[in-house]
Amino acid sequence: MRHYLNDALRSGGGHIGYGIRDKYRGRGYATKGLALTIEKARDLVAEDELYLSVHKDNPASLRVQEKNGAYIHHSDEKEYYTRIPLEKTLEKSTKD
């Protein structure tokens, strides 16, 4: 997980990268793993949204992101660029 983004990462994929070995796919591990990472990100990431990307030929990974609140922000010929809004915890919000 990246805590901060540069300009290139803001327009492309950014904060989180994940992968699940072929033999473990389809068991919900990616969805749960991303959910746990998002929980941690609420306290670590300065932006109001997480920035991710997914290859267009990987619909399963897009579904994982969507199950975790992602929406498609934009796309190009190869990838969807998604965003996941971060609802900051009350404690974090009062510090800002």
C-alpha angles and dihedrals in degrees: 000000000000115000095199134028133215122217093269092053092047090060094041136026114323138154109034135037123182140165136187122205113247095248092056098047122114094035099098096255094124093049093049093041092052090047091054091047091051089054090056092043092061089072098036110039118080096203124083091236137039115237119217139158135206133191112251090234090061106073092160092062091046089054090051090055093045091050086057095053102273124150127191107257096180141326144208132199093288109026148036114223111211136191129205114199113230116220101204118222116253090248092053093044093054091053093056 
